[in-house]
């Protein structure tokens, strides 16, 4: 039995993406098989599709895309007792692996899945999950953001930044958003007390206790805007200047106390469950920029690459995606 899955057979622009026919996975021991209803497009996938990450991680082609998913459990693998068939769940695949979530189904370890927030649609869920899991770890665990501190969120209107603004407000910080002028009202609506145009010179942006950066460029310059005991968390790096960008992160741990903390999120079921509770308690709102069917995966990637996205570009997965090829 086969299913539809989106991916690419060669590196390049959005046009290299296609919907292929692949074997339907089966739930192994400790896994559940999930019928995927929605996934989303993430910046790391675009860099990988362009071939920008080949020097850092060798991958085989074809490569399948999609990190987060939301849907319904179709089958339980041996030893699974905490879920039932029909449960509505959300989760993430391992972005370092070969499996993609932009597909009709995924077989996933129970340690990477949790029940969806009550009352949320699959599209709403994937607009928040990956960004929220990243922002919780970055702000709470890495930066140890405290109430009353000044927080700068760079890239505040995007999929991760928009959730970081909401969480910063929840944690009691004074949130400043670095975003486009066109996004000012949007990020203020999420909880930003101040908004700075991203074209403003970094020399004029002020001083902060915590900087949360989603862009990965000019990290060393941004570090100069930390207060004496400030902390900076970067969830991306400049893929066009990998050595310089990663070198600056490493050097920050040697020279002075204003260390740049860089990490890649690998959410656990406990963290995903915590994000669900935050959503159900009203601390997080879904932010869907635009929705595309799976067979328009190329258009979805092009939308994110064009910029100006508020929240997430979402893919909805029909039971049988049209346009699939063998």
mmCIF file with all atom_site columns, C-alpha atoms in Angstrom, residues 127 153-166 175-188 190 192 195-196 198 212 214-215 287-289 303-304 307-313:
data_model
loop_
_atom_site.group_PDB
_atom_site.id
_atom_site.type_symbol
_atom_site.label_atom_id
_atom_site.label_alt_id
_atom_site.label_comp_id
_atom_site.label_asym_id
_atom_site.label_entity_id
_atom_site.label_seq_id
_atom_site.pdbx_PDB_ins_code
_atom_site.Cartn_x
_atom_site.Cartn_y
_atom_site.Cartn_z
_atom_site.occupancy
_atom_site.B_iso_or_equiv
_atom_site.pdbx_formal_charge
_atom_site.auth_seq_id
_atom_site.auth_comp_id
_atom_site.auth_asym_id
_atom_site.auth_atom_id
_atom_site.pdbx_PDB_model_num
ATOM 1  C CA . UNK A 1 127 ? 0.606  26.920 13.232 1.00 0.00 ? 127 UNK A CA 1
ATOM 2  C CA . UNK A 1 153 ? 12.310 39.252 19.760 1.00 0.00 ? 153 UNK A CA 1
ATOM 3  C CA . UNK A 1 154 ? 13.947 39.461 16.363 1.00 0.00 ? 154 UNK A CA 1
ATOM 4  C CA . UNK A 1 155 ? 11.784 38.102 13.552 1.00 0.00 ? 155 UNK A CA 1
ATOM 5  C CA . UNK A 1 156 ? 8.721  38.666 15.716 1.00 0.00 ? 156 UNK A CA 1
ATOM 6  C CA . UNK A 1 157 ? 6.085  38.106 13.033 1.00 0.00 ? 157 UNK A CA 1
ATOM 7  C CA . UNK A 1 158 ? 7.282  34.679 11.874 1.00 0.00 ? 158 UNK A CA 1
ATOM 8  C CA . UNK A 1 159 ? 6.342  31.189 12.967 1.00 0.00 ? 159 UNK A CA 1
ATOM 9  C CA . UNK A 1 160 ? 8.683  31.057 15.973 1.00 0.00 ? 160 UNK A CA 1
ATOM 10 C CA . UNK A 1 161 ? 8.941  34.760 16.750 1.00 0.00 ? 161 UNK A CA 1
ATOM 11 C CA . UNK A 1 162 ? 5.175  35.289 16.897 1.00 0.00 ? 162 UNK A CA 1
ATOM 12 C CA . UNK A 1 163 ? 4.904  32.606 19.584 1.00 0.00 ? 163 UNK A CA 1
ATOM 13 C CA . UNK A 1 164 ? 7.944  33.991 21.448 1.00 0.00 ? 164 UNK A CA 1
ATOM 14 C CA . UNK A 1 165 ? 6.163  37.362 21.706 1.00 0.00 ? 165 UNK A CA 1
ATOM 15 C CA . UNK A 1 166 ? 3.111  35.668 23.229 1.00 0.00 ? 166 UNK A CA 1
ATOM 16 C CA . UNK A 1 175 ? 8.482  42.679 24.968 1.00 0.00 ? 175 UNK A CA 1
ATOM 17 C CA . UNK A 1 176 ? 10.037 44.645 22.112 1.00 0.00 ? 176 UNK A CA 1
ATOM 18 C CA . UNK A 1 177 ? 9.467  43.230 18.626 1.00 0.00 ? 177 UNK A CA 1
ATOM 19 C CA . UNK A 1 178 ? 11.931 43.700 15.777 1.00 0.00 ? 178 UNK A CA 1
ATOM 20 C CA . UNK A 1 179 ? 9.742  43.391 12.687 1.00 0.00 ? 179 UNK A CA 1
ATOM 21 C CA . UNK A 1 180 ? 8.603  45.193 9.533  1.00 0.00 ? 180 UNK A CA 1
ATOM 22 C CA . UNK A 1 181 ? 6.449  48.305 9.690  1.00 0.00 ? 181 UNK A CA 1
ATOM 23 C CA . UNK A 1 182 ? 3.680  46.340 7.977  1.00 0.00 ? 182 UNK A CA 1
ATOM 24 C CA . UNK A 1 183 ? 3.698  43.883 10.886 1.00 0.00 ? 183 UNK A CA 1
ATOM 25 C CA . UNK A 1 184 ? 3.491  46.450 13.695 1.00 0.00 ? 184 UNK A CA 1
ATOM 26 C CA . UNK A 1 185 ? -0.189 46.061 14.545 1.00 0.00 ? 185 UNK A CA 1
ATOM 27 C CA . UNK A 1 186 ? 0.060  42.302 14.208 1.00 0.00 ? 186 UNK A CA 1
ATOM 28 C CA . UNK A 1 187 ? 2.862  41.903 16.763 1.00 0.00 ? 187 UNK A CA 1
ATOM 29 C CA . UNK A 1 188 ? 1.333  44.474 19.118 1.00 0.00 ? 188 UNK A CA 1
ATOM 30 C CA . UNK A 1 190 ? 0.300  39.399 20.246 1.00 0.00 ? 190 UNK A CA 1
ATOM 31 C CA . UNK A 1 192 ? 4.577  43.439 22.062 1.00 0.00 ? 192 UNK A CA 1
ATOM 32 C CA . UNK A 1 195 ? 7.944  47.611 17.880 1.00 0.00 ? 195 UNK A CA 1
ATOM 33 C CA . UNK A 1 196 ? 11.186 48.544 16.098 1.00 0.00 ? 196 UNK A CA 1
ATOM 34 C CA . UNK A 1 198 ? 13.835 45.724 11.356 1.00 0.00 ? 198 UNK A CA 1
ATOM 35 C CA . UNK A 1 212 ? 15.562 35.938 21.204 1.00 0.00 ? 212 UNK A CA 1
ATOM 36 C CA . UNK A 1 214 ? 15.147 33.766 14.811 1.00 0.00 ? 214 UNK A CA 1
ATOM 37 C CA . UNK A 1 215 ? 17.217 35.141 11.914 1.00 0.00 ? 215 UNK A CA 1
ATOM 38 C CA . UNK A 1 287 ? -1.609 32.182 13.670 1.00 0.00 ? 287 UNK A CA 1
ATOM 39 C CA . UNK A 1 288 ? -2.217 30.827 10.178 1.00 0.00 ? 288 UNK A CA 1
ATOM 40 C CA . UNK A 1 289 ? -0.848 33.035 7.392  1.00 0.00 ? 289 UNK A CA 1
ATOM 41 C CA . UNK A 1 303 ? 5.033  31.942 -0.018 1.00 0.00 ? 303 UNK A CA 1
ATOM 42 C CA . UNK A 1 304 ? 7.407  31.568 2.931  1.00 0.00 ? 304 UNK A CA 1
ATOM 43 C CA . UNK A 1 307 ? 8.694  37.042 3.172  1.00 0.00 ? 307 UNK A CA 1
ATOM 44 C CA . UNK A 1 308 ? 6.127  39.048 5.074  1.00 0.00 ? 308 UNK A CA 1
ATOM 45 C CA . UNK A 1 309 ? 4.562  35.931 6.582  1.00 0.00 ? 309 UNK A CA 1
ATOM 46 C CA . UNK A 1 310 ? 2.535  36.340 9.780  1.00 0.00 ? 310 UNK A CA 1
ATOM 47 C CA . UNK A 1 311 ? 2.759  33.095 11.736 1.00 0.00 ? 311 UNK A CA 1
ATOM 48 C CA . UNK A 1 312 ? 2.876  29.877 9.725  1.00 0.00 ? 312 UNK A CA 1
ATOM 49 C CA . UNK A 1 313 ? 2.222  28.707 6.186  1.00 0.00 ? 313 UNK A CA 1
#
